[in-house]
PDB file of C-alpha atoms in Angstrom:
ATOM      1  CA  MET K  20     170.487 137.917  41.475  1.00  0.00           C
ATOM      2  CA  ASP K  21     173.793 136.085  41.887  1.00  0.00           C
ATOM      3  CA  LEU K  22     173.671 132.309  41.921  1.00  0.00           C
ATOM      4  CA  LYS K  23     176.413 129.790  42.676  1.00  0.00           C
ATOM      5  CA  HIS K  24     176.520 126.053  43.093  1.00  0.00           C
ATOM      6  CA  CYS K  25     177.979 124.520  46.230  1.00  0.00           C
ATOM      7  CA  ALA K  26     181.345 122.813  45.681  1.00  0.00           C
ATOM      8  CA  SER K  27     180.341 120.006  48.049  1.00  0.00           C
ATOM      9  CA  CYS K  28     176.673 119.174  47.445  1.00  0.00           C
ATOM     10  CA  GLY K  29     176.122 120.856  44.076  1.00  0.00           C
ATOM     11  CA  ARG K  30     172.956 122.637  45.183  1.00  0.00           C
ATOM     12  CA  PRO K  31     172.400 126.190  43.953  1.00  0.00           C
ATOM     13  CA  PHE K  32     172.479 129.013  46.488  1.00  0.00           C
ATOM     14  CA  GLU K  33     171.911 132.738  46.157  1.00  0.00           C
ATOM     15  CA  ARG K  34     173.884 135.679  47.353  1.00  0.00           C
ATOM     16  CA  GLN K  35     172.861 136.823  50.827  1.00  0.00           C
ATOM     17  CA  LYS K  36     173.644 140.019  52.642  1.00  0.00           C
ATOM     18  CA  LYS K  37     176.082 138.230  54.953  1.00  0.00           C
ATOM     19  CA  PHE K  38     178.054 137.109  51.859  1.00  0.00           C
ATOM     20  CA  ASP K  39     178.456 140.607  50.360  1.00  0.00           C
ATOM     21  CA  LYS K  40     182.004 141.208  51.590  1.00  0.00           C
ATOM     22  CA  ASN K  41     183.505 138.010  50.214  1.00  0.00           C
ATOM     23  CA  TRP K  42     181.006 136.608  47.680  1.00  0.00           C
ATOM     24  CA  ASP K  43     183.780 135.741  45.198  1.00  0.00           C
ATOM     25  CA  GLU K  44     185.463 133.506  47.789  1.00  0.00           C
ATOM     26  CA  ILE K  45     182.322 131.635  48.918  1.00  0.00           C
ATOM     27  CA  LYS K  46     182.318 127.993  47.724  1.00  0.00           C
ATOM     28  CA  TYR K  47     179.890 126.232  50.055  1.00  0.00           C
ATOM     29  CA  CYS K  48     176.187 126.692  50.758  1.00  0.00           C
ATOM     30  CA  SER K  49     176.346 125.835  54.459  1.00  0.00           C
ATOM     31  CA  ALA K  50     178.645 125.167  57.391  1.00  0.00           C
ATOM     32  CA  LYS K  51     177.984 121.430  56.981  1.00  0.00           C
ATOM     33  CA  CYS K  52     179.199 121.468  53.378  1.00  0.00           C
ATOM     34  CA  ARG K  53     182.204 123.597  54.344  1.00  0.00           C
ATOM     35  CA  ARG K  54     183.159 121.043  57.036  1.00  0.00           C
ATOM     36  CA  GLU K  55     182.753 118.057  54.714  1.00  0.00           C
ATOM     37  CA  LYS K  56     184.318 119.685  51.626  1.00  0.00           C
ATOM     38  CA  LEU K  57     185.158 117.143  48.961  1.00  0.00           C
ATOM     39  CA  GLU K  58     186.469 114.027  50.614  1.00  0.00           C
ATOM     40  CA  LYS K  59     188.126 111.171  48.732  1.00  0.00           C
ATOM     41  CA  LYS K  60     185.001 109.072  49.326  1.00  0.00           C
ATOM     42  CA  GLN K  61     182.889 111.592  47.394  1.00  0.00           C
ATOM     43  CA  LEU K  62     185.340 111.675  44.501  1.00  0.00           C
ATOM     44  CA  ASP K  63     185.363 107.861  44.452  1.00  0.00           C
ATOM     45  CA  ILE K  64     181.567 107.903  44.144  1.00  0.00           C
ATOM     46  CA  GLU K  65     181.828 110.218  41.116  1.00  0.00           C
ATOM     47  CA  ILE K  66     184.346 107.876  39.469  1.00  0.00           C
ATOM     48  CA  TYR K  67     182.131 104.857  40.152  1.00  0.00           C
ATOM     49  CA  ILE K  68     179.045 106.566  38.683  1.00  0.00           C
ATOM     50  CA  LEU K  69     180.918 107.417  35.477  1.00  0.00           C
ATOM     51  CA  LYS K  70     182.307 103.868  35.286  1.00  0.00           C
ATOM     52  CA  ARG K  71     178.807 102.369  35.631  1.00  0.00           C
ATOM     53  CA  LEU K  72     177.442 104.724  32.962  1.00  0.00           C
ATOM     54  CA  ARG K  73     179.962 103.319  30.483  1.00  0.00           C
ATOM     55  CA  ASP K  74     178.136  99.975  30.758  1.00  0.00           C
ATOM     56  CA  VAL K  75     174.513 101.205  30.695  1.00  0.00           C
ATOM     57  CA  SER K  76     172.686 104.162  29.174  1.00  0.00           C
ATOM     58  CA  ASN K  77     170.976 105.187  32.438  1.00  0.00           C
ATOM     59  CA  ILE K  78     170.890 104.054  36.038  1.00  0.00           C
ATOM     60  CA  CYS K  79     169.032 104.708  39.260  1.00  0.00           C
ATOM     61  CA  PRO K  80     171.142 106.283  42.046  1.00  0.00           C
ATOM     62  CA  SER K  81     169.777 103.766  44.562  1.00  0.00           C
ATOM     63  CA  LEU K  82     171.321 100.929  42.546  1.00  0.00           C
ATOM     64  CA  ILE K  83     174.707 102.645  42.786  1.00  0.00           C
ATOM     65  CA  ALA K  84     174.218 103.110  46.539  1.00  0.00           C
ATOM     66  CA  LYS K  85     173.351  99.417  46.951  1.00  0.00           C
ATOM     67  CA  GLU K  86     176.433  98.376  44.980  1.00  0.00           C
ATOM     68  CA  LEU K  87     178.779 100.634  46.932  1.00  0.00           C
ATOM     69  CA  PHE K  88     177.324 100.497  50.448  1.00  0.00           C
ATOM     70  CA  SER K  89     175.268  97.286  50.533  1.00  0.00           C
ATOM     71  CA  LYS K  90     174.077  97.290  54.174  1.00  0.00           C
ATOM     72  CA  ASN K  91     173.559 100.982  54.911  1.00  0.00           C
ATOM     73  CA  TRP K  92     172.858 102.170  51.368  1.00  0.00           C
ATOM     74  CA  LYS K  93     169.879 104.342  52.351  1.00  0.00           C
ATOM     75  CA  SER K  94     171.996 106.527  54.603  1.00  0.00           C
ATOM     76  CA  GLU K  95     174.434 107.100  51.710  1.00  0.00           C
ATOM     77  CA  MET K  96     171.823 108.171  49.153  1.00  0.00           C
ATOM     78  CA  GLU K  97     172.464 111.880  49.736  1.00  0.00           C
ATOM     79  CA  ALA K  98     176.160 111.376  48.960  1.00  0.00           C
ATOM     80  CA  ILE K  99     175.168 109.724  45.658  1.00  0.00           C
ATOM     81  CA  ARG K 100     172.788 112.570  44.829  1.00  0.00           C
ATOM     82  CA  CYS K 101     175.464 115.175  45.662  1.00  0.00           C
ATOM     83  CA  ALA K 102     177.991 113.411  43.442  1.00  0.00           C
ATOM     84  CA  SER K 103     175.362 113.314  40.685  1.00  0.00           C
ATOM     85  CA  ARG K 104     174.771 117.060  40.986  1.00  0.00           C
ATOM     86  CA  ARG K 105     178.505 117.782  40.785  1.00  0.00           C
ATOM     87  CA  LEU K 106     178.867 115.568  37.705  1.00  0.00           C
ATOM     88  CA  HIS K 107     175.847 117.261  36.123  1.00  0.00           C
ATOM     89  CA  LEU K 108     177.495 120.655  36.696  1.00  0.00           C
ATOM     90  CA  LYS K 109     180.706 119.353  35.085  1.00  0.00           C
ATOM     91  CA  GLU K 110     178.512 118.196  32.165  1.00  0.00           C
ATOM     92  CA  SER K 111     179.682 114.604  32.631  1.00  0.00           C
ATOM     93  CA  LEU K 112     176.131 113.224  32.896  1.00  0.00           C
ATOM     94  CA  GLN K 113     172.499 114.262  32.784  1.00  0.00           C
ATOM     95  CA  ILE K 114     169.980 113.946  35.583  1.00  0.00           C
ATOM     96  CA  THR K 115     166.458 113.083  34.505  1.00  0.00           C
ATOM     97  CA  GLN K 116     163.139 113.007  36.272  1.00  0.00           C
ATOM     98  CA  ASN K 117     160.076 111.551  34.544  1.00  0.00           C
ATOM     99  CA  LYS K 118     162.248 111.145  31.387  1.00  0.00           C
ATOM    100  CA  LYS K 119     162.932 114.903  31.250  1.00  0.00           C
ATOM    101  CA  ILE K 120     166.295 116.507  31.936  1.00  0.00           C
ATOM    102  CA  VAL K 121     166.194 118.457  35.202  1.00  0.00           C
ATOM    103  CA  THR K 122     166.640 122.199  34.903  1.00  0.00           C
ATOM    104  CA  SER K 123     167.088 122.925  38.608  1.00  0.00           C
ATOM    105  CA  LEU K 124     169.425 121.003  40.870  1.00  0.00           C
ATOM    106  CA  ASN K 125     166.981 121.519  43.740  1.00  0.00           C
ATOM    107  CA  PHE K 126     165.053 118.475  42.546  1.00  0.00           C
ATOM    108  CA  LYS K 127     163.006 116.288  44.859  1.00  0.00           C
ATOM    109  CA  GLY K 128     161.856 112.746  44.307  1.00  0.00           C
ATOM    110  CA  PRO K 129     163.212 109.900  42.194  1.00  0.00           C
ATOM    111  CA  ILE K 130     165.838 110.644  39.566  1.00  0.00           C
ATOM    112  CA  ARG K 131     167.846 108.711  37.014  1.00  0.00           C
ATOM    113  CA  LEU K 132     171.353 109.320  35.786  1.00  0.00           C
ATOM    114  CA  GLN K 133     172.159 109.002  32.118  1.00  0.00           C
ATOM    115  CA  LYS K 134     175.061 109.467  29.758  1.00  0.00           C
ATOM    116  CA  LYS K 135     175.540 112.932  28.386  1.00  0.00           C
ATOM    117  CA  SER K 136     174.047 112.982  24.889  1.00  0.00           C
TER     118      SER K 136
END
């Protein structure tokens, strides 16, 4: 079983028959992620998360969304979660759920971001 992580959202995806010919070139899990790629906005979110984690040991992604996007923060939560997944894959931070480090990036429910220990 081959497994990769999407370059845009950070979610894991498996090899499918339609990917057999060019599996080594596949970077994105879906057409949506391929269209969005990594925009400057997403990279800015990553930088902001790391900056905030210098000040505190852990933080809730919704607090970051509220600080960055005050009025429409709920609609930007997925962008924060995607940036968190990418940073987790780069080993720049840890994602926790119920005070345990997540083992799968297909998590659901509330998470917290913490400094890499």
